[in-house]
Short mmCIF file of C-alpha atoms in Angstrom, two decimals:
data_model
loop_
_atom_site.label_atom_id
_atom_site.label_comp_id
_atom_site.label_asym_id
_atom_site.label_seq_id
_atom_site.Cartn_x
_atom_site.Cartn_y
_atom_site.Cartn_z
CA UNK W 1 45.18 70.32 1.53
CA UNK W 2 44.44 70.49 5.21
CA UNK W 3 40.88 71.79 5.59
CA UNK W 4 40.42 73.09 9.15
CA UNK W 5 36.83 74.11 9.00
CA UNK W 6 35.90 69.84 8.34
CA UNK W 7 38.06 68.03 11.53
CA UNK W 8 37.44 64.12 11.89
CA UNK W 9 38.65 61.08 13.82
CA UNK W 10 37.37 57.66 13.61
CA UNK W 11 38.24 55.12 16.81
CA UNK W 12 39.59 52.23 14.95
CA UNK W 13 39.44 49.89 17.97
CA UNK W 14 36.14 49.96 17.96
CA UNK W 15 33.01 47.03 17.35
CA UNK W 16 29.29 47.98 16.83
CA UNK W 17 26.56 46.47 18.43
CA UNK W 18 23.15 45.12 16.53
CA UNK W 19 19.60 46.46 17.11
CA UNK W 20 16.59 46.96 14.86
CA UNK W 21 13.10 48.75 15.63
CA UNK W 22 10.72 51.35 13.75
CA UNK W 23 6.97 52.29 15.03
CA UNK W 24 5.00 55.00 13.89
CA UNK W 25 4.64 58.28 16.01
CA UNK W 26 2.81 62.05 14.79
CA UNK W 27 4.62 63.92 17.34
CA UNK W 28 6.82 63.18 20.57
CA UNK W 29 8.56 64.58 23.03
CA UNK W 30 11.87 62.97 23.82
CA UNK W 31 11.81 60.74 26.88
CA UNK W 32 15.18 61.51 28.83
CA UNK W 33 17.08 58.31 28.18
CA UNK W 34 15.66 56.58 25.72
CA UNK W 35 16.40 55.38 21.74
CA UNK W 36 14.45 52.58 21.11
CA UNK W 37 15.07 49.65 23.75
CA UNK W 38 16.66 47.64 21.22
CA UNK W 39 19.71 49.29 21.91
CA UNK W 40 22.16 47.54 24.32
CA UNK W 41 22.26 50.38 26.68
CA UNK W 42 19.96 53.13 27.05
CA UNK W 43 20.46 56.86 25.75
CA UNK W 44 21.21 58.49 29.19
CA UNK W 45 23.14 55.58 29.85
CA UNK W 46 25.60 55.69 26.79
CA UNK W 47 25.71 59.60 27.20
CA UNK W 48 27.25 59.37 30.25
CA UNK W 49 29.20 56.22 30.11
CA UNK W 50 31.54 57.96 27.11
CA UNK W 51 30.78 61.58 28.45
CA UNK W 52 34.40 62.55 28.73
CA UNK W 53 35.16 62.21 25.69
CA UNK W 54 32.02 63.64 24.32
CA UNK W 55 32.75 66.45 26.76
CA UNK W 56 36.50 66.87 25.18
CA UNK W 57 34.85 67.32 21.79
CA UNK W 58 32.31 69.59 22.49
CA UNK W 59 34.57 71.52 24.39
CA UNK W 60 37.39 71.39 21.97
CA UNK W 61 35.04 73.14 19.24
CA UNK W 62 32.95 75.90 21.21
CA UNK W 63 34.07 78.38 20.54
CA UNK W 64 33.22 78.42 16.13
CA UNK W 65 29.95 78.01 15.42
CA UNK W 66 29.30 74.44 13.53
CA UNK W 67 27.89 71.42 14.40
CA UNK W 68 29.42 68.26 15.97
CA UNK W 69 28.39 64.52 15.21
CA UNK W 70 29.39 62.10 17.56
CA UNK W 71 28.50 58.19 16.61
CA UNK W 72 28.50 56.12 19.51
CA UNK W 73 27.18 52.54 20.90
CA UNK W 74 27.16 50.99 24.39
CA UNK W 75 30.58 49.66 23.63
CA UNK W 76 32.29 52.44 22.54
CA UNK W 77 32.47 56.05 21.21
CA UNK W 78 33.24 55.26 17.60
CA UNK W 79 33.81 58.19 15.17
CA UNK W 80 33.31 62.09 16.03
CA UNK W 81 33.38 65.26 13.38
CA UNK W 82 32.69 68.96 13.48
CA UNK W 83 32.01 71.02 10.53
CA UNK W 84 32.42 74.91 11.00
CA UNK W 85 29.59 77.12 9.83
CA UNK W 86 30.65 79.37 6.47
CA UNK W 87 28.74 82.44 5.95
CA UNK W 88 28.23 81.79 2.36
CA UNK W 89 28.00 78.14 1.25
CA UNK W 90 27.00 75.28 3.26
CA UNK W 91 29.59 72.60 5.13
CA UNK W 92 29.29 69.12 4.37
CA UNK W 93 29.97 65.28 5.94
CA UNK W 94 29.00 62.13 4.60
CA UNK W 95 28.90 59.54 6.85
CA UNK W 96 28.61 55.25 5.84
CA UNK W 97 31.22 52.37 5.37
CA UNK W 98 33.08 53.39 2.28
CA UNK W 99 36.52 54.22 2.63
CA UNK W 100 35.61 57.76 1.24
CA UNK W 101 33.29 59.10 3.61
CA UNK W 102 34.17 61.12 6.13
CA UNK W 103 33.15 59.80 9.13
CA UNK W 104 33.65 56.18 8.46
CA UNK W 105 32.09 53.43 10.62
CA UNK W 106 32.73 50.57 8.74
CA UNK W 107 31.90 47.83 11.20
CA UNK W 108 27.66 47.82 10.22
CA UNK W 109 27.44 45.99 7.12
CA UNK W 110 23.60 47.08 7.69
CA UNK W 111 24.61 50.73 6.75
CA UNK W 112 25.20 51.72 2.90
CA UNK W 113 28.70 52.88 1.57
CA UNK W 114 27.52 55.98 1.86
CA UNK W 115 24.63 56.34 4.14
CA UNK W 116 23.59 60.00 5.28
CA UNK W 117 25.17 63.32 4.71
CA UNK W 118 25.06 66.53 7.04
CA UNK W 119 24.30 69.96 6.00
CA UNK W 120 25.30 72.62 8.17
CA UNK W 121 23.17 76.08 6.41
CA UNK W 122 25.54 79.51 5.96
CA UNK W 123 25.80 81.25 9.04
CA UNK W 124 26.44 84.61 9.67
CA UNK W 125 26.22 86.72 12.78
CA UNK W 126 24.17 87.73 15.14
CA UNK W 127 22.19 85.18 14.23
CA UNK W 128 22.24 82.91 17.23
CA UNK W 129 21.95 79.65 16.19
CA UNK W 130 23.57 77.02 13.43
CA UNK W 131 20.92 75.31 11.15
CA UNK W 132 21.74 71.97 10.07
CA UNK W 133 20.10 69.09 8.17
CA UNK W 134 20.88 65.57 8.37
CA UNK W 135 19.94 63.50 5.03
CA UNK W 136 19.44 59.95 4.10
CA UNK W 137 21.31 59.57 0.84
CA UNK W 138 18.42 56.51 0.07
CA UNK W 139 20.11 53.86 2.14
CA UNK W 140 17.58 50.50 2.90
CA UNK W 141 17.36 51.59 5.99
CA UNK W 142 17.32 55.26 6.92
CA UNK W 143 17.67 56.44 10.32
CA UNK W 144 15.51 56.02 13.59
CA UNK W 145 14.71 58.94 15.89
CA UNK W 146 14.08 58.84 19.34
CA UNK W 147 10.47 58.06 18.95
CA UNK W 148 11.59 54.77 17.16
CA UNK W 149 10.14 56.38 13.91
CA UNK W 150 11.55 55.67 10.59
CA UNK W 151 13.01 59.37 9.05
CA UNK W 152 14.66 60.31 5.83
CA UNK W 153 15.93 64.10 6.95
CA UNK W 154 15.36 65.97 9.40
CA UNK W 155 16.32 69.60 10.15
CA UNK W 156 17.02 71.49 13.94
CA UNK W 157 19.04 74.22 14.85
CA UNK W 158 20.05 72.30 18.32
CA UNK W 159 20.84 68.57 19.49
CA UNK W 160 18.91 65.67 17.92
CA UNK W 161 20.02 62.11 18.30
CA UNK W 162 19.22 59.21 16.25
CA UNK W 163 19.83 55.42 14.76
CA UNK W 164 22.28 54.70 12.22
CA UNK W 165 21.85 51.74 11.89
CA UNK W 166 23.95 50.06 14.93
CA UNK W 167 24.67 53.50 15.65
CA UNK W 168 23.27 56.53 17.85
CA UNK W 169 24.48 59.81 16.86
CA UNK W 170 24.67 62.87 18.99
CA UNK W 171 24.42 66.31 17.01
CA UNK W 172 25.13 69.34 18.71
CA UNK W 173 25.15 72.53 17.12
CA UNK W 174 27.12 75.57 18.65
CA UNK W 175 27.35 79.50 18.54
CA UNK W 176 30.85 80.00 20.06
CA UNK W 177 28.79 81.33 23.03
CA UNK W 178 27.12 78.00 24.74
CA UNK W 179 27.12 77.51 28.79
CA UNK W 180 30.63 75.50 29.30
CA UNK W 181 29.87 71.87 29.78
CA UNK W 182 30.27 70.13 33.77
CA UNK W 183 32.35 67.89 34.40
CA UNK W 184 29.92 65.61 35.64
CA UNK W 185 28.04 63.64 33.33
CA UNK W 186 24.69 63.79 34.90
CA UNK W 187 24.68 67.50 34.87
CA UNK W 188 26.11 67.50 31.32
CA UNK W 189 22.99 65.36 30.55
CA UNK W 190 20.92 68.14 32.30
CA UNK W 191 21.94 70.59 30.09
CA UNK W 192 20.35 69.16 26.76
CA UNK W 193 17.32 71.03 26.29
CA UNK W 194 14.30 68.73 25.67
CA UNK W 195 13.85 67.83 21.75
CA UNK W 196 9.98 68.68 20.50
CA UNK W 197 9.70 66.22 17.24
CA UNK W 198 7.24 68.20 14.56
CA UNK W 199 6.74 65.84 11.57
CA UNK W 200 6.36 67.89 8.19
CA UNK W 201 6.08 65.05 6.18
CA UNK W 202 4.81 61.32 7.16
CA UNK W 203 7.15 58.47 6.57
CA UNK W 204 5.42 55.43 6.74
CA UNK W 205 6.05 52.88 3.91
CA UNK W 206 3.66 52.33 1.24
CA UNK W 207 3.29 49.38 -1.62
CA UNK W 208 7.46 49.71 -1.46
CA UNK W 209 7.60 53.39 -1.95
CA UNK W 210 10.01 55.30 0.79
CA UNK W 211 7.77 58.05 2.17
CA UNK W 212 4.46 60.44 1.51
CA UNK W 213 3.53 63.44 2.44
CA UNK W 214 1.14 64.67 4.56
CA UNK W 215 -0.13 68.33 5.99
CA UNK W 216 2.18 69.07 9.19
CA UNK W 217 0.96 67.53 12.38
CA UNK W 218 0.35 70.45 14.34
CA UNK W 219 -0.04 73.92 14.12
CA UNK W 220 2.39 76.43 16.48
CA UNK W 221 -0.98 76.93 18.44
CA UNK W 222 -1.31 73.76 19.16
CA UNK W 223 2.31 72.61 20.54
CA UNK W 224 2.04 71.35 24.19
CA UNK W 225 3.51 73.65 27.03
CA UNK W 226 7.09 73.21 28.04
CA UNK W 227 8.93 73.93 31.01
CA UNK W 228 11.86 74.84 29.17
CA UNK W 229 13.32 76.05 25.65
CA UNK W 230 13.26 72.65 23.74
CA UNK W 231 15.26 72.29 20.61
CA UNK W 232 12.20 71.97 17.63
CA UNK W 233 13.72 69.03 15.46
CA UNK W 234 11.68 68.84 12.45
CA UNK W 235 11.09 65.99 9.82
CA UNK W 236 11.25 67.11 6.30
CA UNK W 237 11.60 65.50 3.04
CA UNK W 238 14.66 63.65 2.00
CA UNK W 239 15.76 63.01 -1.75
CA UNK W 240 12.73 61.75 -4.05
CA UNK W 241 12.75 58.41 -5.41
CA UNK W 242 14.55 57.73 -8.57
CA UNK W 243 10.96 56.22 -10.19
CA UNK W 244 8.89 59.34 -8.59
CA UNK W 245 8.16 62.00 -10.92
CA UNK W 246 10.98 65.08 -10.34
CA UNK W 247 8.14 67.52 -11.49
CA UNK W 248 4.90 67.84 -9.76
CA UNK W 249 1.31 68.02 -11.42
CA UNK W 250 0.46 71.45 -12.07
CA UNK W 251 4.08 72.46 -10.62
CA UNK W 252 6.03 74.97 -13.03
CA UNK W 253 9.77 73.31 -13.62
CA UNK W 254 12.42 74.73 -11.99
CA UNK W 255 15.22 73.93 -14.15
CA UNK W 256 17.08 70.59 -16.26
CA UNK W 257 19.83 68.82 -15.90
CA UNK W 258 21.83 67.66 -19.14
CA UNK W 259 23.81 64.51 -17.95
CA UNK W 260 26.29 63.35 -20.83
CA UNK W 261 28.38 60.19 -20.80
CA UNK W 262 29.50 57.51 -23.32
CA UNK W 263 26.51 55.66 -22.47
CA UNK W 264 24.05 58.54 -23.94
CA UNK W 265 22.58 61.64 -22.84
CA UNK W 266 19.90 62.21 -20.22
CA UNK W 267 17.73 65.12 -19.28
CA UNK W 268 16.21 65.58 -15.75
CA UNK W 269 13.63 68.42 -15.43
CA UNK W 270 13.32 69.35 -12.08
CA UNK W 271 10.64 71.02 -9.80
CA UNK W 272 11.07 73.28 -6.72
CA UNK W 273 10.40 70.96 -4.31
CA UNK W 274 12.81 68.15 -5.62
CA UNK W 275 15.23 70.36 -5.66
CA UNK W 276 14.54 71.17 -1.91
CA UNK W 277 14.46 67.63 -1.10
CA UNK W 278 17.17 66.44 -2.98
CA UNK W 279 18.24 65.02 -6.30
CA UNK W 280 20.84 61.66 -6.01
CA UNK W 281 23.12 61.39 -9.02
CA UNK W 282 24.94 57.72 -9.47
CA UNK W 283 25.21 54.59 -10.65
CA UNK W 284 23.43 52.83 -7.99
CA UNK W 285 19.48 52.42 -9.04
CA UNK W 286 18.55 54.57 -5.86
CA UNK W 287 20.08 57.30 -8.06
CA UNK W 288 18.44 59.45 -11.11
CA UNK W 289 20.35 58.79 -14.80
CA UNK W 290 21.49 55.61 -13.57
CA UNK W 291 21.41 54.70 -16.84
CA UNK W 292 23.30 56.71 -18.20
CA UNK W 293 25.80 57.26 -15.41
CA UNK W 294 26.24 53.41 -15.29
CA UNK W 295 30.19 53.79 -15.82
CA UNK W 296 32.54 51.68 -13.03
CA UNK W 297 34.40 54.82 -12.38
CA UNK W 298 31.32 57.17 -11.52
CA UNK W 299 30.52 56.14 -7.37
CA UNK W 300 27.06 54.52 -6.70
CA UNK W 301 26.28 57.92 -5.09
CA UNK W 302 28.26 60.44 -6.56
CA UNK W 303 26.63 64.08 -6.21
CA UNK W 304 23.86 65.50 -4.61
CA UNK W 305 22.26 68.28 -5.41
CA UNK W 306 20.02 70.46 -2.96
CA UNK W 307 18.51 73.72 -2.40
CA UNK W 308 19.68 74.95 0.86
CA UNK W 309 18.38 78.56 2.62
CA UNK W 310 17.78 79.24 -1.19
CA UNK W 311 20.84 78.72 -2.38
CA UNK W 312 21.15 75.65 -5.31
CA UNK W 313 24.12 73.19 -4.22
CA UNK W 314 25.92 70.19 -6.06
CA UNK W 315 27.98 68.31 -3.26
CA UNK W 316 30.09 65.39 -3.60
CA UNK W 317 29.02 62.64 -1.62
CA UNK W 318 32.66 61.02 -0.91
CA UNK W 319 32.53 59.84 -4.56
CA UNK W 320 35.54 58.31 -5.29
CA UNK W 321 36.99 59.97 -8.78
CA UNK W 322 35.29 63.14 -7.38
CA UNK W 323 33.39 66.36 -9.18
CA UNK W 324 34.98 68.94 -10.57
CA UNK W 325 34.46 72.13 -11.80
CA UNK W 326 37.04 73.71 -14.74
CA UNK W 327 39.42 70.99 -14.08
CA UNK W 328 39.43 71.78 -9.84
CA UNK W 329 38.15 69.19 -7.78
CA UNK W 330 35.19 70.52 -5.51
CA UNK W 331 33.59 69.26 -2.62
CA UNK W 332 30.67 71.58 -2.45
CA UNK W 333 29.84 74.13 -5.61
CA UNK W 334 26.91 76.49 -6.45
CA UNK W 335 24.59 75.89 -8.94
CA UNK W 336 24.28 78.58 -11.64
CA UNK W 337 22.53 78.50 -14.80
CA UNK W 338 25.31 76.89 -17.16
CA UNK W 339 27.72 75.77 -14.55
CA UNK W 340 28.97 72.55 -15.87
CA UNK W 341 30.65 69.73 -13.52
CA UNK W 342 32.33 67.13 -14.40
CA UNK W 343 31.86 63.65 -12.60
CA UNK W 344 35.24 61.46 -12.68
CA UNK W 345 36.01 62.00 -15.86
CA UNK W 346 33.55 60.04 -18.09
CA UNK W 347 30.10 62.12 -17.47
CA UNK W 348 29.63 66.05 -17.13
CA UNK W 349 26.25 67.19 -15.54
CA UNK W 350 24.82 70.71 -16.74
CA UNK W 351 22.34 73.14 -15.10
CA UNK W 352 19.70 75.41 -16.70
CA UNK W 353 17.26 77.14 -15.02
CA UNK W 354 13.80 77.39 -16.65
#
């Protein structure tokens, strides 16, 4: 069925470049045209060069608020999707090589099947702006910002642009009320307010382990002066590690999960701030029950499930024998105490809140 509110296209003609660069920054504002100079062609520089057709997509989806993602190189503009905001459940994209995702850019063997997902929060009026998160689904290689530093999420309510791998992607959020984009791409790069980077978590590496946290970087009294409205793009948490602990010392649990396959039964008890970050389900060893989910037909990232704006969330991550819930396959369902999903259908996964 034709789902309107998720539109995608993928330029087929298309080759990706190579780069590779990560350095370690607390906070940063955005320089005007620059990723990391390992890319063939600066920021600015690839902005404009494809601007018409980033201006044709933009355009084409002002007037709902949602989010577009726009993955492009110096070569080319290479894939492009916009997810409308719902007022009650959360839009979703997953984005890697596999033929399942939804924005595929299959041309980067660096980048994993499936590699990050967006998260565009509920939305409901008069708010006036769209909330989105962009997660690393626990890919080698995460995603760059445009500080060069290594991130596994991140969260803004306006643009942020980053590395995918061989990729930059543009994300735009919209209102349905934005200042009509120029035709000229200098003053379409004029309009992008200035992005203020505010790291929540630190992400350096340490002895192997993906990321730690820290206290946040700066307080709101401390934030440099700006000479105009910047878009505050934050760096939170992405899914834990499938060897961390899912319950924190001294941290009450939040709720279990009962996985059940032919290979056994697992149960995952689960604090509040894994569930914020994210829990991986699979059959990849990034994943938690990989054991037990270790079945050909369950995809090596199958379902993640996330608290968003409250709100507990299992969502499909372009698995390919899907989730379903009483025999209807779902993309995105709610978490309730004794909803039951069934992955494929060799393994069912069961909530219960504590």
């Amino acid at each position: 069925m034709s789902d309107e509110s998720r539109i995608f296209w993928v330029n087929s003609n298309s080759d990706a470049p190579s780069t590779s660069r990560d350095e370690k920054t607390l906070l940063g504002l955005s320089v005007d045209d620059v990723l990391p100079s390992t890319t063939r062609m600066p920021l600015r520089e690839q902005f404009t060069k494809h601007y018409s057709q980033i201006r044709e997509w933009l355009t084409a989806h002002a007037e709902r608020p949602g989010v577009t993602l726009l993955a492009m190189s110096a070569d080319a503009l290479h894939g492009a999707a916009f997810l409308a905001a719902k007022p009650d459940l959360v839009s979703t994209a997953t984005i890697g090589r596999h033929s399942k995702a939804d924005l595929r850019l299959k041309d980067d063997a660096s980048l994993s099947l499936r590699h990050v997902a967006l998260l565009l929060f509920p939305y409901r009026a008069p708010v006036r702006s769209c909330r989105y998160r962009l997660l690393d689904l626990r890919s080698a290689t995460a995603f760059v910002d445009e500080r060069g530093k290594r991130l596994r999420a991140l969260e803004a309510d306006g643009p942020a642009f980053v590395r995918v791998g061989n990729y930059t992607l543009l994300v735009f959020a919209t209102i349905g009320a934005d200042a009509p984009w120029p035709e000229d791409p200098d003053a379409g790069w004029a309009q992008i307010p200035a992005r203020l980077y505010l790291d929540e978590v630190e992400t350096d590496e340490k002895s192997n382990q993906w990321e730690a946290e820290s206290d946040k970087a700066w307080e709101v009294d401390d934030l440099p002066s700006l000479s105009s409205s910047p878009t505050l793009v934050h760096n939170v948490a992405g899914p834990e590690m499938a060897v961390h602990e899912l319950v924190d010392e001294n941290e009450t649990p939040y709720g279990e999960l009962l996985i059940t396959s032919s290979r056994g039964v697992a149960t995952v008890i689960l604090g509040r701030r894994a569930v914020q970050s994210g829990i991986l389900l699979g059959r990849s060893r990034r994943c938690d029950a990989g054991r037990v989910l270790a079945d050909r037909t369950i995809s090596r990232v199958h379902l993640l499930i996330i608290e968003i704006a409250g709100v507990l969330y299992a969502i499909d991550t372009a698995s390919s024998n899907g989730v379903f819930d009483h025999d209807a396959r779902e993309r995105t369902s709610l978490l309730k105490p004794g909803t039951s999903l069934s992955l494929g259908d060799v393994a069912t996964v069961e909530w219960s809140a504590r």
